[in-house]
Short mmCIF file of C-alpha atoms and ligand atoms in Angstrom, two decimals:
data_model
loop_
_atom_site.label_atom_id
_atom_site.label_comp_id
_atom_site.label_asym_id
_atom_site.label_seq_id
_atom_site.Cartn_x
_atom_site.Cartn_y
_atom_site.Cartn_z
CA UNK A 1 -34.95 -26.41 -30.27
CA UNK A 2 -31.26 -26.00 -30.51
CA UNK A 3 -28.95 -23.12 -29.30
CA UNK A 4 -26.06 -21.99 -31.98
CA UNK A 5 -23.57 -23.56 -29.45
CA UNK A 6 -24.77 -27.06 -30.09
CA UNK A 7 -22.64 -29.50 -32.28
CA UNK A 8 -23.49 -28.77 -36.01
CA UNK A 9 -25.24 -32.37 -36.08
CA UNK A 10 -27.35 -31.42 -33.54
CA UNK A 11 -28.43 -28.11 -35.01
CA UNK A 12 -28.96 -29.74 -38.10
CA UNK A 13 -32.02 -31.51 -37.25
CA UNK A 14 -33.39 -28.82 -34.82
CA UNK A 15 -36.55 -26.97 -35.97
CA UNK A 16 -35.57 -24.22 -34.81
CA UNK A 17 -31.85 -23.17 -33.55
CA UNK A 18 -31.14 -19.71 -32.12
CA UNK A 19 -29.93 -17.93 -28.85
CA UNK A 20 -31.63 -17.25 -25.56
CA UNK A 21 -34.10 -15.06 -25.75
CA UNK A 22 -34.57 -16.63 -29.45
CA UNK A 23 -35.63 -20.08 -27.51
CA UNK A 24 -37.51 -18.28 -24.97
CA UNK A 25 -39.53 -16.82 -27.32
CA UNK A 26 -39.80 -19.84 -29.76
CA UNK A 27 -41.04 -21.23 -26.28
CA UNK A 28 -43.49 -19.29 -25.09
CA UNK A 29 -45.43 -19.31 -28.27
CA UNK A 30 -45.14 -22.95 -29.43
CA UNK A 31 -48.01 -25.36 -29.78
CA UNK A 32 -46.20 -28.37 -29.57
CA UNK A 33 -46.99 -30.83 -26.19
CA UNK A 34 -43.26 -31.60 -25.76
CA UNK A 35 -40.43 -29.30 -26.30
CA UNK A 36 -37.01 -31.24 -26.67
CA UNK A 37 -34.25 -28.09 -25.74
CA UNK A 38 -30.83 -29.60 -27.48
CA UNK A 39 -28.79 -26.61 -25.11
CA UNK A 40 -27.85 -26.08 -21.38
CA UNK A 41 -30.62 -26.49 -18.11
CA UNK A 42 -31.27 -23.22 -17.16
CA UNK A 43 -32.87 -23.00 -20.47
CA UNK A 44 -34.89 -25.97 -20.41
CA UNK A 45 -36.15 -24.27 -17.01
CA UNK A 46 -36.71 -21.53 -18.72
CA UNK A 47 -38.98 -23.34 -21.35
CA UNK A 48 -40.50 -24.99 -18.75
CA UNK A 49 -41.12 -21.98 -16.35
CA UNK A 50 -42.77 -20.19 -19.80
CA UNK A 51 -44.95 -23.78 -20.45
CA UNK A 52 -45.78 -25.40 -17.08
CA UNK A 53 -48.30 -28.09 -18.98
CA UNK A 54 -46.12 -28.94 -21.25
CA UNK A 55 -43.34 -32.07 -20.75
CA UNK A 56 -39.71 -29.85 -21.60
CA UNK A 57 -36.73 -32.32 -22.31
CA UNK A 58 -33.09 -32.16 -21.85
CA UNK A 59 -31.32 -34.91 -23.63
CA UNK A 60 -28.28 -34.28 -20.95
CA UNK A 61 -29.59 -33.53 -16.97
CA UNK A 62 -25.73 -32.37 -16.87
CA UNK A 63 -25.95 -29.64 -18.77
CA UNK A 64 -25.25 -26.91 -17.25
CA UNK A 65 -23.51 -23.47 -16.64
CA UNK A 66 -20.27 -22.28 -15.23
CA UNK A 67 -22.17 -19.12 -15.37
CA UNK A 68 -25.49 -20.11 -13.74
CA UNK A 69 -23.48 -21.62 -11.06
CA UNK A 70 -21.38 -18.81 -9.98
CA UNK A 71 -24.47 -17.54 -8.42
CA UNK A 72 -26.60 -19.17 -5.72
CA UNK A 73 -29.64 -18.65 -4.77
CA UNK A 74 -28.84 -18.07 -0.94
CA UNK A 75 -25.87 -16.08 -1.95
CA UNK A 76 -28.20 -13.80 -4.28
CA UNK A 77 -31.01 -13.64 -1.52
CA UNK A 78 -28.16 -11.83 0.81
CA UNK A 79 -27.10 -9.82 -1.80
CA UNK A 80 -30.23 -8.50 -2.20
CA UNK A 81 -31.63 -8.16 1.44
CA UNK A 82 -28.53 -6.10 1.79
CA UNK A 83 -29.60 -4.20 -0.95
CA UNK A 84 -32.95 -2.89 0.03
CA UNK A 85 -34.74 -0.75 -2.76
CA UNK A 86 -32.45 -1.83 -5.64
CA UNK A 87 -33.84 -3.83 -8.70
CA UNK A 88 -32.55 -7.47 -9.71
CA UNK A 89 -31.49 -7.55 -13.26
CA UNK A 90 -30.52 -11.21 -13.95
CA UNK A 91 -29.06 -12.62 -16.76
CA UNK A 92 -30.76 -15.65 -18.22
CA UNK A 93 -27.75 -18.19 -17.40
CA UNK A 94 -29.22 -18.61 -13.90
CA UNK A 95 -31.28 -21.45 -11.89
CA UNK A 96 -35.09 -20.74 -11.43
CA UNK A 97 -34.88 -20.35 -8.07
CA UNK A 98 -32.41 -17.10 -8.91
CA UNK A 99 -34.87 -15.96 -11.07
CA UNK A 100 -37.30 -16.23 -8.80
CA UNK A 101 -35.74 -13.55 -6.46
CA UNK A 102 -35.53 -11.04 -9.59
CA UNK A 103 -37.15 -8.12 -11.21
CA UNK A 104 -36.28 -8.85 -14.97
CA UNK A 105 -34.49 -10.82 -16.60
CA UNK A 106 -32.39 -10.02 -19.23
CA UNK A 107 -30.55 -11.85 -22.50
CA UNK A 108 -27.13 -10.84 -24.32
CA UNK A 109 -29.73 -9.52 -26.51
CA UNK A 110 -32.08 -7.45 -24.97
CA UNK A 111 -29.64 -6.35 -21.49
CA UNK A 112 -28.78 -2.82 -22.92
CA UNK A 113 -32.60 -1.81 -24.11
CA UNK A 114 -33.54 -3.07 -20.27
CA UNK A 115 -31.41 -1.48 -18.27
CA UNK A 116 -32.23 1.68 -20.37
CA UNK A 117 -36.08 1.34 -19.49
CA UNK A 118 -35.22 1.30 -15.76
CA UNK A 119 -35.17 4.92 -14.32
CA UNK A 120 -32.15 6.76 -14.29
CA UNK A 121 -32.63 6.79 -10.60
CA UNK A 122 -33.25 3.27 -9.52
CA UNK A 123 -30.11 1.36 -8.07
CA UNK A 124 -29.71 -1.78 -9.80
CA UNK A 125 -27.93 -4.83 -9.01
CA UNK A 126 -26.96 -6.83 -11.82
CA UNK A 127 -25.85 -10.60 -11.61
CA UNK A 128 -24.11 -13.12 -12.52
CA UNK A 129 -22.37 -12.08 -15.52
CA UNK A 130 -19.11 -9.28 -14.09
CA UNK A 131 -18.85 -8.52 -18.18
CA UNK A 132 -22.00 -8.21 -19.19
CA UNK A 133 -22.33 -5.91 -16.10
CA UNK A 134 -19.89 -4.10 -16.91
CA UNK A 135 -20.22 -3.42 -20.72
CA UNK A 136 -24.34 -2.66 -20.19
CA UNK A 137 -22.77 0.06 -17.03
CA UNK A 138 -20.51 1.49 -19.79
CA UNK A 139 -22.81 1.49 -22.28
CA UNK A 140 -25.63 2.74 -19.86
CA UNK A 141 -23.24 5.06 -18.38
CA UNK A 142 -25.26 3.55 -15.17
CA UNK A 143 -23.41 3.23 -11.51
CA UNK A 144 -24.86 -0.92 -11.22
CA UNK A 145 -23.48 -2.82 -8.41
CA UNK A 146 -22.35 -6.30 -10.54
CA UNK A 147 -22.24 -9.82 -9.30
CA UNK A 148 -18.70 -11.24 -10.12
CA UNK A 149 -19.43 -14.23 -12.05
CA UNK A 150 -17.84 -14.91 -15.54
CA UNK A 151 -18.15 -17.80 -18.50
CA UNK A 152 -15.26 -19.88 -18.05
CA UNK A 153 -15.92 -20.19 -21.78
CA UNK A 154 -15.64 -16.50 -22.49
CA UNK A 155 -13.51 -15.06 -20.03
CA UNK A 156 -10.57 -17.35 -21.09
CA UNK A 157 -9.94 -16.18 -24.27
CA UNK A 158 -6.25 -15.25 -25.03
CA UNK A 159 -5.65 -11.56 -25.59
CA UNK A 160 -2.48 -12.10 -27.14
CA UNK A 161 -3.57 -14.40 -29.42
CA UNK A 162 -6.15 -12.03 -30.15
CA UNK A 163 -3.37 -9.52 -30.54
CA UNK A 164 -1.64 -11.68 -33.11
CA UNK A 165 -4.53 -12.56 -35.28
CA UNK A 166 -5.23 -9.10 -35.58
CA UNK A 167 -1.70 -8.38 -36.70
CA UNK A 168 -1.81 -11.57 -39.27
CA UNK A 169 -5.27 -10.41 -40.54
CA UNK A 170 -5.61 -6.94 -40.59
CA UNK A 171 -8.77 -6.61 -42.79
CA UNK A 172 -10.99 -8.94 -40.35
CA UNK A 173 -13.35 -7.12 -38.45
CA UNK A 174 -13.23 -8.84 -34.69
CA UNK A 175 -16.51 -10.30 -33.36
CA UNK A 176 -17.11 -10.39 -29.84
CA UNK A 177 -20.02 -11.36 -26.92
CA UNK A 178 -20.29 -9.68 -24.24
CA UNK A 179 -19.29 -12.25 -21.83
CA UNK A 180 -15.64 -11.34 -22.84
CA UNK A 181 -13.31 -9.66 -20.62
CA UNK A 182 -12.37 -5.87 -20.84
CA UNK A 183 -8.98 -6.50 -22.88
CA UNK A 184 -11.04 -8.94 -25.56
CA UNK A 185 -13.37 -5.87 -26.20
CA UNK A 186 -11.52 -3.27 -26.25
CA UNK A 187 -9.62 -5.01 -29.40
CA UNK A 188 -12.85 -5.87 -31.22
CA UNK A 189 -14.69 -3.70 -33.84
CA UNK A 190 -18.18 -5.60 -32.74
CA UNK A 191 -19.94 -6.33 -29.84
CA UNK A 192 -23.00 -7.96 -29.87
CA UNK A 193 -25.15 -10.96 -28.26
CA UNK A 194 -24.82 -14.47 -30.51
CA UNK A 195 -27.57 -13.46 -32.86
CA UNK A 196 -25.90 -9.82 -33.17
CA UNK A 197 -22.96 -11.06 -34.52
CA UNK A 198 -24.57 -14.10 -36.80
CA UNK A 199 -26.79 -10.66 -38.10
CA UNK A 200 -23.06 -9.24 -38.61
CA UNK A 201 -21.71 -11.96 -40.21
CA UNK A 202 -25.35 -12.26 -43.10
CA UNK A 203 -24.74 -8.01 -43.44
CA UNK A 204 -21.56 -8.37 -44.59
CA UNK A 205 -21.80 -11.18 -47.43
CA UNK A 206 -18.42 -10.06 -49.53
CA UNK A 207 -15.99 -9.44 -46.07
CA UNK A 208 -13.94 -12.43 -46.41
CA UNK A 209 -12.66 -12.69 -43.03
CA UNK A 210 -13.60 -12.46 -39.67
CA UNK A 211 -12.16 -12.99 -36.10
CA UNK A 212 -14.61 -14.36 -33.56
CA UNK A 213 -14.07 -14.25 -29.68
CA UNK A 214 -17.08 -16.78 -29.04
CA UNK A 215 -18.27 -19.85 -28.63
CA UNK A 216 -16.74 -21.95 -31.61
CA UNK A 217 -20.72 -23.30 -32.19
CA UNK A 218 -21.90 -20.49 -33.96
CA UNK A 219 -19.20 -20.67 -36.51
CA UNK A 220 -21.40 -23.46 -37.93
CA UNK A 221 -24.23 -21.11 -39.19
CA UNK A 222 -21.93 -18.53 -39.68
CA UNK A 223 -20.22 -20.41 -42.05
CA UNK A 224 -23.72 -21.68 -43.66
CA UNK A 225 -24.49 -17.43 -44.54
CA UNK A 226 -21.33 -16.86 -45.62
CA UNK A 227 -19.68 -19.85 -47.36
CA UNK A 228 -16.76 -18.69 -49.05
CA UNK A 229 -15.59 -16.49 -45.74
CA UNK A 230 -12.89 -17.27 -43.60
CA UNK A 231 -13.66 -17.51 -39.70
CA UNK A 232 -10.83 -17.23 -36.75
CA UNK A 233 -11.98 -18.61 -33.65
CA UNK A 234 -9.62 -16.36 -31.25
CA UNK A 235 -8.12 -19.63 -28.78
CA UNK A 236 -8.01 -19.64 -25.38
CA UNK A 237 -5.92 -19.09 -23.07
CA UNK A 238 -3.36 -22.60 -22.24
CA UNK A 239 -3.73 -23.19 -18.29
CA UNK A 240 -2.30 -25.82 -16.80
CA UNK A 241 -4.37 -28.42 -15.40
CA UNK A 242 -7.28 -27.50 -17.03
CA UNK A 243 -8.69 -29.87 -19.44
CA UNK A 244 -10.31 -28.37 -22.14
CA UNK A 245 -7.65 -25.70 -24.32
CA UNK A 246 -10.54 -24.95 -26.67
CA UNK A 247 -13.09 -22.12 -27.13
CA UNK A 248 -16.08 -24.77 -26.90
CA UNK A 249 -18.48 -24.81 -24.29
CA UNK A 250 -18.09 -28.56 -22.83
CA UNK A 251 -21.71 -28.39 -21.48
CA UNK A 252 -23.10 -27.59 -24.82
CA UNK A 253 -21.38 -30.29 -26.11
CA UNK A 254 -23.13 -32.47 -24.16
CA UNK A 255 -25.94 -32.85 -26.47
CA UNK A 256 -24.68 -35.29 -28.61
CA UNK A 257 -26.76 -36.72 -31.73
CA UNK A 258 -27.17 -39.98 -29.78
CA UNK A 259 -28.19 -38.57 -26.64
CA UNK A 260 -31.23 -36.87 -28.63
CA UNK A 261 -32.21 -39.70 -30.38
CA UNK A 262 -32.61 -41.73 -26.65
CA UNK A 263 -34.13 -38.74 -25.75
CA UNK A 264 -36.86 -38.68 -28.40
CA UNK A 265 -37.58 -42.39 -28.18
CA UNK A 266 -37.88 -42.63 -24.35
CA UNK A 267 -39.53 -39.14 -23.72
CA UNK A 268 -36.83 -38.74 -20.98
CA UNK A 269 -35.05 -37.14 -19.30
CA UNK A 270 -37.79 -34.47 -17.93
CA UNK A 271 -37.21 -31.08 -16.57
CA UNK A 272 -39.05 -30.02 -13.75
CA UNK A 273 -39.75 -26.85 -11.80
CA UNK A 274 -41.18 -26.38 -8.64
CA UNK A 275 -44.40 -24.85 -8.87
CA UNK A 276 -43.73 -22.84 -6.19
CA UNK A 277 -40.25 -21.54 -7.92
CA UNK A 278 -42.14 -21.68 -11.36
CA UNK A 279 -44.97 -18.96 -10.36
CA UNK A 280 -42.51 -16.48 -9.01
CA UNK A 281 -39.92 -17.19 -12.06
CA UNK A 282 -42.30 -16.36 -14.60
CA UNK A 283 -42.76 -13.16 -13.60
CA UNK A 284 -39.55 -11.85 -14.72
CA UNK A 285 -39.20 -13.97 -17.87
CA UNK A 286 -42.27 -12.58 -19.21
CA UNK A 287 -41.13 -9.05 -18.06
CA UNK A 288 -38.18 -9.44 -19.68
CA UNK A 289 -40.24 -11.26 -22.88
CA UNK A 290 -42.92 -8.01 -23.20
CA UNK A 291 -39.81 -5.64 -23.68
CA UNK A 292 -37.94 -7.54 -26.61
P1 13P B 301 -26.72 -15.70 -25.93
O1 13P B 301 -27.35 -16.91 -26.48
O2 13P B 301 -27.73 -14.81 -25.26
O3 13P B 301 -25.86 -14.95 -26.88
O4 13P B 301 -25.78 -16.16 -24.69
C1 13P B 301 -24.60 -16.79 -24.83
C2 13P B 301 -24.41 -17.90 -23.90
O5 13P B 301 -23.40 -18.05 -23.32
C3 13P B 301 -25.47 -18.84 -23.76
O6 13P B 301 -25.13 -19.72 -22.82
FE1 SF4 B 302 -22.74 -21.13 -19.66
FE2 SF4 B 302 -20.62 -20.09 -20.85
FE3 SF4 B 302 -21.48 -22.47 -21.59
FE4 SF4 B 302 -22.94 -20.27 -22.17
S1 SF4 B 302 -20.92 -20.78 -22.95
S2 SF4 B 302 -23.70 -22.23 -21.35
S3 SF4 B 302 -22.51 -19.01 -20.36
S4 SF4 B 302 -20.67 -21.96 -19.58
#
């Protein structure tokens, strides 16, 4: 299984490739005895929380989330017991043992239709994601008290570079996920989770350009529906000091061909769950899994 932010060789030889809640799902309902998940860890927990008996590999333990580890576990359990009353709405980029202390979690995908189904008169606190939060509270037109946690991949994309491909390309529609700040948004014509804007890109077969404020991944099966179209990754912004100046996510990229193939051959390495983390976990997942 293979997120769309994995390196196009990787998602080549996937059997299935899609976004969170995609793999969630593909998860919960497989028959296979070992699941190999070609993204970041909190999904492989994920896979695992949803399939206890089943052996879920990473091909990278390292893997992980800039997201998922702008919240703690500690730091969410004061959050909440200062909190009393109010429901957890977690996004999926976070640990099991975060999970563990919500109510449902959510996916870019499914976070507006679940914050809807909560009553207009249940306080919510919503974590980690500070843009997610925010669009689903404007959306919502809900008063949520938001964690302040951000993609380092998402939240650094350049407005004015934004600005300028928008003034070099007027006739592309701009493309972006939710995890983008305020100013990335407000200049985009679409807003939608990964698979949103991949749905987007296949509804609109004779567009011929498009400007995308994502991860670069997806560009790969973008480009697969729409061959002859043009795609503008939006760049990020330069900072100095910090080593990556791209739009790709450098824990995706992790996953490399060859990791996968040692990973297949050796059965290794293994994600594990407590089962005491696992039992509570699920409980939200499949919450979250029975509304989508
Ligand atoms: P989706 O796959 O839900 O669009 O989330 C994007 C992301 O950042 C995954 O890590
Ligand atoms: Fe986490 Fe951002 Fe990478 Fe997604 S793109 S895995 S949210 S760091």
């Amino acid at each position: 299984m293979a997120h769309y932010y994995q390196r196009p060789e990787v998602q080549e030889v996937a059997d299935c490739i899609g976004d969170s809640l995609a793999l969630a799902q593909q998860a919960a309902k497989t028959d296979a005895d070992i699941i190999v998940l070609c993204g970041v860890h909190f999904m492989a927990e994920t896979a695992k929380i949803l399939c206890p008996d089943k052996k879920v590999l990473i091909p990278d333990l390292n893997a992980g989330c800039s997201l998922a580890d702008s919240c703690k576990a500690a730091d969410l359990r004061a959050w909440k017991e200062a909190h009393p009353g109010h429901t957890i709405v977690s996004y999926v980029n976070t640990s099991a043992e975060v999970k563990a202390l919500t109510d449902i979690v959510v996916t870019s995908s499914n976070a507006l239709k679940i914050v809807q189904s909560i009553p207009a008169d249940q306080p919510i606190l919503f974590g980690p994601d500070q843009n997610l939060g925010r669009y689903i509270a404007q959306m919502t037109g809900r008063d949520m008290d938001i964690w302040n946690g951000a993609c380092h991949v998402h939240s650094r994309f350049s407005v004015e570079a934004l600005i300028a491909l928008k003034r070099e390309h007027p006739d592309a529609p701009v493309l972006a996920h939710p995890e983008c700040k305020q100013a990335i948004l407000t200049l985009s014509d679409v807003i939608g989770s990964t698979q949103a804007l991949l749905n987007y890109v296949k509804a609109h077969p004779e567009a011929p350009k498009f400007i995308i404020a994502t991860e670069v991944g997806v560009l790969h099966e973008m480009q697969k529906a729409c061959p002859e179209a043009i795609f503008l990754p939006v760049p990020p912004e330069v900072t100095e000091g910090v080593g990556c100046q791209c739009n790709e996510c450098e824990y995706m990229r992790m996953i490399t061909l060859e990791k996968l193939y040692d990973c297949l051959l050796h059965n290794s390495p293994e994600v594990f769950v407590a089962p005491a983390i696992a039992e509570k976990a699920i409980i939200p997942i499949q919450r979250m899994l029975a509304l989508s």
